[in-house]
Tab-separated table of C-alpha atoms in Angstrom:
chain	number	residue	atom	x	y	z
A	89	MET	CA	93.268	129.133	102.388
A	90	ASN	CA	94.008	126.695	99.465
A	91	VAL	CA	96.884	123.974	99.897
A	92	ALA	CA	98.369	122.205	97.040
A	93	VAL	CA	99.808	118.706	98.805
A	94	ILE	CA	102.300	117.256	96.620
A	95	PRO	CA	103.471	113.655	97.366
A	96	ALA	CA	106.795	112.845	96.516
A	97	LEU	CA	109.149	109.516	96.354
A	98	ASN	CA	113.060	110.696	95.076
A	99	GLU	CA	112.234	114.063	92.688
A	100	ALA	CA	114.955	115.586	94.217
A	101	THR	CA	115.610	116.937	90.061
A	102	ARG	CA	112.139	117.750	89.638
A	103	ILE	CA	110.146	118.936	92.679
A	104	ALA	CA	111.762	122.916	93.285
A	105	ALA	CA	110.346	123.352	89.605
A	106	VAL	CA	106.833	121.891	90.571
A	107	VAL	CA	107.045	123.821	93.817
A	108	LYS	CA	107.668	126.977	92.347
A	109	ALA	CA	104.921	126.446	89.300
A	110	ALA	CA	102.493	125.780	92.121
A	111	GLN	CA	102.759	128.662	94.394
A	112	PRO	CA	101.172	131.643	92.355
A	113	TYR	CA	98.036	129.662	92.601
A	114	VAL	CA	97.465	128.538	96.334
A	115	ASP	CA	98.329	129.789	99.322
A	116	ARG	CA	100.728	127.292	100.650
A	117	VAL	CA	102.418	124.315	99.153
A	118	VAL	CA	103.005	121.077	101.294
A	119	VAL	CA	105.136	118.474	99.705
A	120	VAL	CA	105.170	115.338	101.390
A	121	ASP	CA	108.855	113.530	101.344
A	122	ASP	CA	107.461	110.133	101.312
A	123	GLY	CA	111.190	108.434	102.361
A	124	SER	CA	113.367	109.764	99.733
A	125	SER	CA	117.145	108.928	99.383
A	126	ASP	CA	117.731	111.632	97.228
A	127	GLY	CA	117.271	114.699	98.665
A	128	THR	CA	113.941	116.008	97.804
A	129	GLY	CA	112.627	117.136	100.751
A	130	ASP	CA	115.595	119.476	101.066
A	131	ALA	CA	115.190	120.517	97.439
A	132	ALA	CA	111.396	121.161	98.399
A	133	ARG	CA	111.947	123.129	101.308
A	134	ALA	CA	114.524	125.255	99.505
A	135	ALA	CA	112.266	126.015	97.248
A	136	GLY	CA	109.531	127.501	99.327
A	137	ALA	CA	107.197	124.586	100.129
A	138	PHE	CA	106.164	123.502	103.929
A	139	VAL	CA	107.790	119.896	103.857
A	140	LEU	CA	106.912	116.595	106.112
A	141	ARG	CA	108.940	113.521	105.788
A	142	HIS	CA	107.873	109.958	106.401
A	143	PRO	CA	111.123	108.209	107.948
A	144	GLU	CA	110.039	105.197	105.617
A	145	ASN	CA	108.429	104.918	102.444
A	146	CYS	CA	104.870	104.430	102.628
A	147	GLY	CA	103.351	104.695	99.193
A	148	ALA	CA	101.203	107.754	97.336
A	149	GLY	CA	98.373	107.396	99.073
A	150	ALA	CA	99.715	107.344	102.404
A	151	ALA	CA	101.858	110.149	101.666
A	152	THR	CA	98.637	112.259	100.327
A	153	MET	CA	96.977	111.336	103.308
A	154	THR	CA	99.488	112.951	105.201
A	155	GLY	CA	99.736	115.906	103.195
A	156	ILE	CA	95.781	116.238	103.736
A	157	GLU	CA	96.016	116.077	107.047
A	158	ALA	CA	98.705	118.809	107.908
A	159	ALA	CA	96.639	120.793	105.591
A	160	ARG	CA	93.695	120.749	107.620
A	161	ARG	CA	96.073	121.453	110.708
A	162	MET	CA	97.316	124.418	108.613
A	163	GLY	CA	93.200	125.633	108.192
A	164	ALA	CA	93.240	124.546	104.445
A	165	THR	CA	89.602	125.167	102.982
A	166	ASN	CA	90.598	123.865	99.658
A	167	ILE	CA	93.286	121.329	98.736
A	168	VAL	CA	94.658	120.117	95.147
A	169	THR	CA	96.724	117.253	94.849
A	170	LEU	CA	99.419	116.818	91.967
A	171	ASP	CA	102.084	114.493	91.129
A	172	ALA	CA	105.838	115.520	91.817
A	173	ASP	CA	107.393	114.708	88.614
A	174	GLU	CA	106.097	117.752	86.442
A	175	GLN	CA	103.160	115.479	84.863
A	176	HIS	CA	100.229	117.620	86.064
A	177	ASP	CA	100.359	121.356	85.117
A	178	PRO	CA	99.747	123.871	87.662
A	179	LYS	CA	98.316	126.261	85.473
A	180	ASP	CA	95.342	123.678	85.585
A	181	MET	CA	94.966	124.697	88.870
A	182	PRO	CA	92.531	128.123	88.688
A	183	ALA	CA	90.187	126.002	86.306
A	184	LEU	CA	90.169	123.235	89.374
A	185	LEU	CA	89.576	125.626	92.051
A	186	ALA	CA	86.994	127.565	89.658
A	187	ALA	CA	85.383	124.138	89.287
A	188	LEU	CA	85.248	124.004	93.750
A	189	ALA	CA	83.830	128.046	93.246
A	190	THR	CA	80.573	126.406	92.358
A	191	GLY	CA	79.933	124.273	94.953
A	192	VAL	CA	80.960	120.862	94.268
A	193	ASP	CA	82.963	118.677	96.743
A	194	VAL	CA	85.411	117.155	94.804
A	195	VAL	CA	87.042	118.177	91.249
A	196	PHE	CA	88.622	115.247	89.257
A	197	ALA	CA	90.826	116.630	86.916
A	198	ASN	CA	90.707	114.515	83.029
A	199	ARG	CA	93.849	114.197	81.152
A	200	PHE	CA	91.403	112.236	78.262
A	201	GLY	CA	89.602	115.306	78.123
A	202	GLN	CA	91.571	117.779	75.483
A	203	CYS	CA	93.961	116.988	72.592
A	204	ASN	CA	96.785	115.516	75.015
A	205	ASN	CA	99.527	113.439	73.755
A	206	ILE	CA	98.909	110.179	75.526
A	207	PRO	CA	100.783	106.954	74.413
A	208	PRO	CA	98.128	104.432	73.619
A	209	ILE	CA	99.329	101.584	76.080
A	210	ARG	CA	98.752	104.465	78.832
A	211	ARG	CA	95.359	105.058	77.567
A	212	VAL	CA	94.735	101.151	77.582
A	213	PHE	CA	95.879	101.429	81.377
A	214	ASN	CA	94.072	104.190	82.638
A	215	GLY	CA	90.695	102.537	80.533
A	216	ILE	CA	90.970	99.224	82.550
A	217	GLY	CA	91.700	101.653	85.759
A	218	ASN	CA	88.469	102.914	85.157
A	219	ILE	CA	86.882	99.808	84.468
A	220	VAL	CA	88.107	98.189	87.742
A	221	THR	CA	87.080	101.450	89.292
A	222	LEU	CA	83.823	101.116	88.169
A	223	ALA	CA	83.252	97.368	89.104
A	224	ALA	CA	84.683	98.535	92.791
A	225	THR	CA	82.653	101.863	93.506
A	226	GLY	CA	79.625	101.779	90.354
A	227	MET	CA	80.727	105.122	89.737
A	228	TRP	CA	82.199	105.617	86.346
A	229	ILE	CA	85.156	108.647	86.259
A	230	SER	CA	86.865	109.475	82.749
A	231	ASP	CA	90.418	109.619	84.552
A	232	SER	CA	90.275	108.108	87.873
A	233	GLN	CA	93.355	107.021	87.980
A	234	CYS	CA	94.896	110.697	87.898
A	235	GLY	CA	96.100	112.102	90.849
A	236	TYR	CA	95.640	115.650	90.356
A	237	LYS	CA	92.353	116.569	92.255
A	238	ALA	CA	90.734	119.347	94.106
A	239	PHE	CA	88.836	119.062	97.327
A	240	GLY	CA	86.026	121.600	98.337
A	241	PRO	CA	85.987	122.106	102.387
A	242	LYS	CA	83.286	119.377	102.993
A	243	ALA	CA	85.783	116.863	101.458
A	244	VAL	CA	88.614	117.980	103.460
A	245	GLN	CA	87.187	117.764	106.371
A	246	GLU	CA	85.854	113.700	105.770
A	247	LEU	CA	88.204	112.285	103.231
A	248	LYS	CA	90.057	109.609	105.031
A	249	LEU	CA	92.298	107.291	102.815
A	250	ARG	CA	93.292	104.300	104.373
A	251	MET	CA	95.171	102.605	101.257
A	252	ASN	CA	98.850	103.144	101.287
A	253	GLY	CA	99.748	102.624	97.153
A	254	PHE	CA	98.111	103.980	94.007
A	255	GLU	CA	94.800	102.001	95.077
A	256	PHE	CA	94.079	105.563	96.939
A	257	CYS	CA	92.670	107.308	93.251
A	258	THR	CA	90.104	104.434	93.193
A	259	GLU	CA	89.481	104.498	97.191
A	260	ILE	CA	88.860	108.707	96.798
A	261	VAL	CA	86.008	107.803	93.980
A	262	ARG	CA	84.630	105.375	96.921
A	263	GLU	CA	84.689	108.361	99.373
A	264	THR	CA	82.717	110.286	96.858
A	265	VAL	CA	79.830	107.754	96.479
A	266	GLN	CA	80.425	106.841	100.160
A	267	ARG	CA	80.102	110.088	101.367
A	268	LYS	CA	77.912	111.792	99.028
A	269	TRP	CA	79.731	114.625	97.882
A	270	THR	CA	79.140	116.408	94.647
A	271	TYR	CA	81.563	116.217	92.059
A	272	THR	CA	82.863	117.487	88.627
A	273	GLN	CA	85.594	116.650	85.951
A	274	VAL	CA	87.630	119.656	84.180
A	275	PRO	CA	90.058	118.254	81.432
A	276	VAL	CA	93.640	119.416	82.062
A	277	LYS	CA	97.001	119.456	80.142
A	278	VAL	CA	99.252	116.557	80.908
A	279	LEU	CA	103.055	116.770	79.979
A	280	TYR	CA	104.417	113.323	79.469
A	281	SER	CA	108.368	113.142	79.445
A	282	GLU	CA	110.959	110.103	78.890
A	283	TYR	CA	111.507	110.708	82.603
A	284	THR	CA	107.476	110.400	83.531
A	285	LEU	CA	106.686	107.456	81.714
A	286	ALA	CA	109.608	105.594	82.628
A	287	LYS	CA	108.547	106.389	86.409
A	288	GLY	CA	105.110	104.721	85.793
A	289	GLN	CA	103.985	102.078	87.271
A	290	SER	CA	104.365	98.590	85.422
A	291	PHE	CA	101.861	95.855	84.059
A	292	ALA	CA	102.550	93.576	87.556
A	293	ASN	CA	101.917	96.429	89.752
A	294	GLY	CA	98.866	97.578	88.112
A	295	VAL	CA	97.529	94.447	87.995
A	296	LYS	CA	98.396	93.809	91.311
A	297	THR	CA	96.842	97.272	92.355
A	298	ALA	CA	93.723	96.457	90.540
A	299	LEU	CA	93.156	93.201	92.293
A	300	LYS	CA	93.704	94.811	95.322
A	301	ILE	CA	90.723	97.410	94.648
A	302	LEU	CA	88.499	94.875	93.661
A	303	LEU	CA	89.140	92.743	96.971
A	304	ARG	CA	89.039	95.499	98.869
A	305	SER	CA	85.980	96.711	97.720
A	306	PHE	CA	84.642	93.012	98.562
A	307	LEU	CA	85.908	92.520	102.194
A	308	ARG	CA	85.531	95.865	102.939
B	99	MET	CA	64.623	65.087	96.889
B	100	THR	CA	66.621	64.466	100.050
B	101	ILE	CA	67.807	67.391	101.951
B	102	THR	CA	71.431	67.198	103.372
B	103	PRO	CA	72.323	69.335	106.261
B	104	TYR	CA	74.923	71.437	104.299
B	105	GLN	CA	72.157	72.565	102.281
B	106	ILE	CA	70.616	73.859	104.964
B	107	VAL	CA	73.433	75.187	106.699
B	108	ALA	CA	74.958	76.969	103.626
B	109	PRO	CA	72.021	78.774	103.027
B	110	LEU	CA	71.969	80.080	106.343
B	111	LEU	CA	75.824	81.188	106.606
B	112	SER	CA	74.999	82.909	103.361
B	113	LEU	CA	71.817	84.785	104.813
B	114	VAL	CA	74.267	85.974	107.969
B	115	ALA	CA	76.981	87.157	105.633
B	116	ILE	CA	74.362	89.140	103.992
B	117	LEU	CA	72.528	90.637	106.851
B	118	TYR	CA	76.029	91.472	108.097
B	119	ALA	CA	76.889	93.416	104.797
B	120	TRP	CA	73.277	95.099	105.201
B	121	SER	CA	74.004	96.295	108.714
B	122	LEU	CA	77.663	97.719	107.667
B	123	PHE	CA	75.982	99.650	104.804
B	124	LYS	CA	73.658	101.247	107.481
B	125	ARG	CA	76.269	101.659	109.741
B	126	ASP	CA	78.229	104.004	107.007
B	127	ARG	CA	81.182	101.168	106.151
B	128	LYS	CA	80.152	100.099	102.970
B	129	THR	CA	78.816	101.307	99.855
B	130	LEU	CA	75.309	99.999	98.500
B	131	TRP	CA	77.303	98.947	95.249
B	132	GLU	CA	79.852	96.522	97.594
B	133	VAL	CA	76.679	95.137	99.676
B	134	VAL	CA	75.347	93.977	95.850
B	135	LEU	CA	78.550	92.515	95.159
B	136	TRP	CA	78.537	90.676	98.370
B	137	ALA	CA	74.852	89.636	98.152
B	138	LEU	CA	75.661	88.081	94.670
B	139	PHE	CA	78.631	86.310	96.010
B	140	TRP	CA	76.978	84.485	99.232
B	141	GLY	CA	73.603	84.222	97.166
B	142	ALA	CA	75.297	81.834	94.551
B	143	LEU	CA	76.813	79.948	97.231
B	144	ALA	CA	73.386	79.671	98.473
B	145	ALA	CA	71.824	78.979	95.737
B	146	ILE	CA	74.547	76.043	94.419
B	147	ALA	CA	73.829	74.546	97.785
B	148	MET	CA	70.006	74.455	97.976
B	149	PHE	CA	69.998	73.496	93.835
B	150	PRO	CA	72.943	71.505	93.217
B	151	ARG	CA	71.361	71.106	89.653
B	152	LEU	CA	71.961	74.452	88.880
B	153	LEU	CA	75.753	73.423	88.485
B	154	THR	CA	74.843	70.857	85.495
B	155	TYR	CA	74.493	74.063	83.627
B	156	LEU	CA	78.720	74.261	84.402
B	157	THR	CA	79.304	71.095	84.315
B	158	ILE	CA	81.254	71.282	80.888
B	159	ALA	CA	83.621	74.100	82.024
B	160	THR	CA	84.209	72.920	85.646
B	161	GLY	CA	84.093	68.950	85.483
B	162	ILE	CA	81.483	69.411	88.601
B	163	ARG	CA	79.018	66.576	88.550
B	164	SER	CA	78.146	65.757	92.055
B	165	GLN	CA	76.944	67.339	95.424
B	166	ALA	CA	79.820	66.039	97.110
B	167	ASN	CA	82.061	68.145	94.148
B	168	ALA	CA	80.057	71.092	95.024
B	169	VAL	CA	80.845	70.811	98.501
B	170	ILE	CA	84.192	70.299	97.619
B	171	VAL	CA	84.217	73.375	95.235
B	172	THR	CA	82.280	75.258	97.956
B	173	ALA	CA	84.824	74.149	101.057
B	174	ILE	CA	87.934	76.062	97.964
B	175	GLY	CA	85.704	78.753	97.727
B	176	ILE	CA	86.059	79.721	101.838
B	177	LEU	CA	89.428	78.990	102.077
B	178	THR	CA	90.181	81.317	99.277
B	179	PHE	CA	87.890	83.692	100.973
B	180	LEU	CA	90.070	83.389	104.082
B	181	MET	CA	93.084	83.570	102.271
B	182	PHE	CA	91.635	87.021	100.800
B	183	SER	CA	90.957	87.759	104.867
B	184	VAL	CA	94.455	87.624	106.173
B	185	ILE	CA	95.771	89.439	102.880
B	186	VAL	CA	93.072	92.488	103.669
B	187	ARG	CA	94.695	92.050	107.431
B	188	LEU	CA	97.565	91.977	106.679
B	189	GLU	CA	97.028	95.490	104.613
B	190	GLU	CA	95.576	97.080	107.601
B	191	LEU	CA	98.968	96.248	109.570
B	192	SER	CA	100.796	98.001	107.219
B	193	GLN	CA	97.828	101.194	107.148
B	194	ARG	CA	98.575	101.030	110.920
B	195	TYR	CA	102.466	101.326	110.063
B	196	SER	CA	101.944	104.327	107.792
B	197	LYS	CA	99.772	105.800	110.804
B	198	ILE	CA	102.720	105.327	112.753
B	199	MET	CA	104.760	107.212	110.081
B	200	ARG	CA	102.424	109.921	109.591
B	201	VAL	CA	101.758	110.733	113.499
B	202	LEU	CA	106.132	110.798	113.357
B	203	ALA	CA	106.198	113.397	110.359
B	204	LEU	CA	103.225	115.517	111.893
B	205	ARG	CA	104.757	115.867	115.132
B	206	GLU	CA	108.431	116.838	113.586
B	207	ALA	CA	106.683	119.727	111.707
B	208	ASP	CA	105.101	120.576	114.648
B	209	LEU	CA	101.463	119.932	113.153
B	210	GLU	CA	100.865	117.512	115.946
B	211	ASP	CA	96.908	117.136	117.163
B	212	LYS	CA	97.103	118.356	120.396
B	213	ARG	CA	92.932	118.036	120.470
B	214	PRO	CA	92.088	115.811	123.698
B	215	LYS	CA	91.573	112.085	122.915
């Protein structure tokens, strides 16, 4: 069974469209409402998603792990994670699932693998994120900070995220190293809009995330 | 050359720290890369303790000129390390909080883990 996991915070205006766009490619769509105050959970449920709700906001990493845990208990064999802000195109899901079918454990989407219109500042931030991830894990992933990923049966069973915030993307790379998962990278489309750009991480938050990642890798 | 107790204790402490990291690696709790980072940090600390003259290369940048200064710098390093440890502990508390939120969310969705603990 293929399950899509979508962590969401205050995305009531977008989540229904993302759920409906993902449904044709997976058996179930799980949305984790991470303490939203705008009815995100209700909108997702109305669109046909299975909704879990954190009573309080815990962060993107914690919400993703809740979704993965729920999918496991539903009997998922493959899981695809994607953002709730329409940045990721669900039409790329078949490519991610096809890569899993070749036997790899994890598929990392790569927004820089094709001609996407990505603002230069985003490219710089993502490059820094990749370098921090390399320093923390010893593994180079072309788009380490992208939330669009697919996990095969082995990774679905073994994945355990501890980090609550955006550091979870780097933690997944670390898990790949630690658990010796096989992986591949697949180019995907990215849909940036004024909305998604405004919702992105601030520079200060990015620095904080980078420091946390490095500190965690050292003190773990 | 006079060997101070500090020059014996610091390398021993570093050795224990590196062996601890290695044991974490053997128990699959640290990656090899993390052990390397850890060993570099503690190795440098031990090297500076044993061969304070190494710091002369850093004199211009740091102003450290004597063994006494090296001890102070090491103490600051250890305090910084302890502070980071406290930050990590706080983070662990936050992770426990998230776990509780997760259990509540799964329970509310009728996906509670019913396996015996």
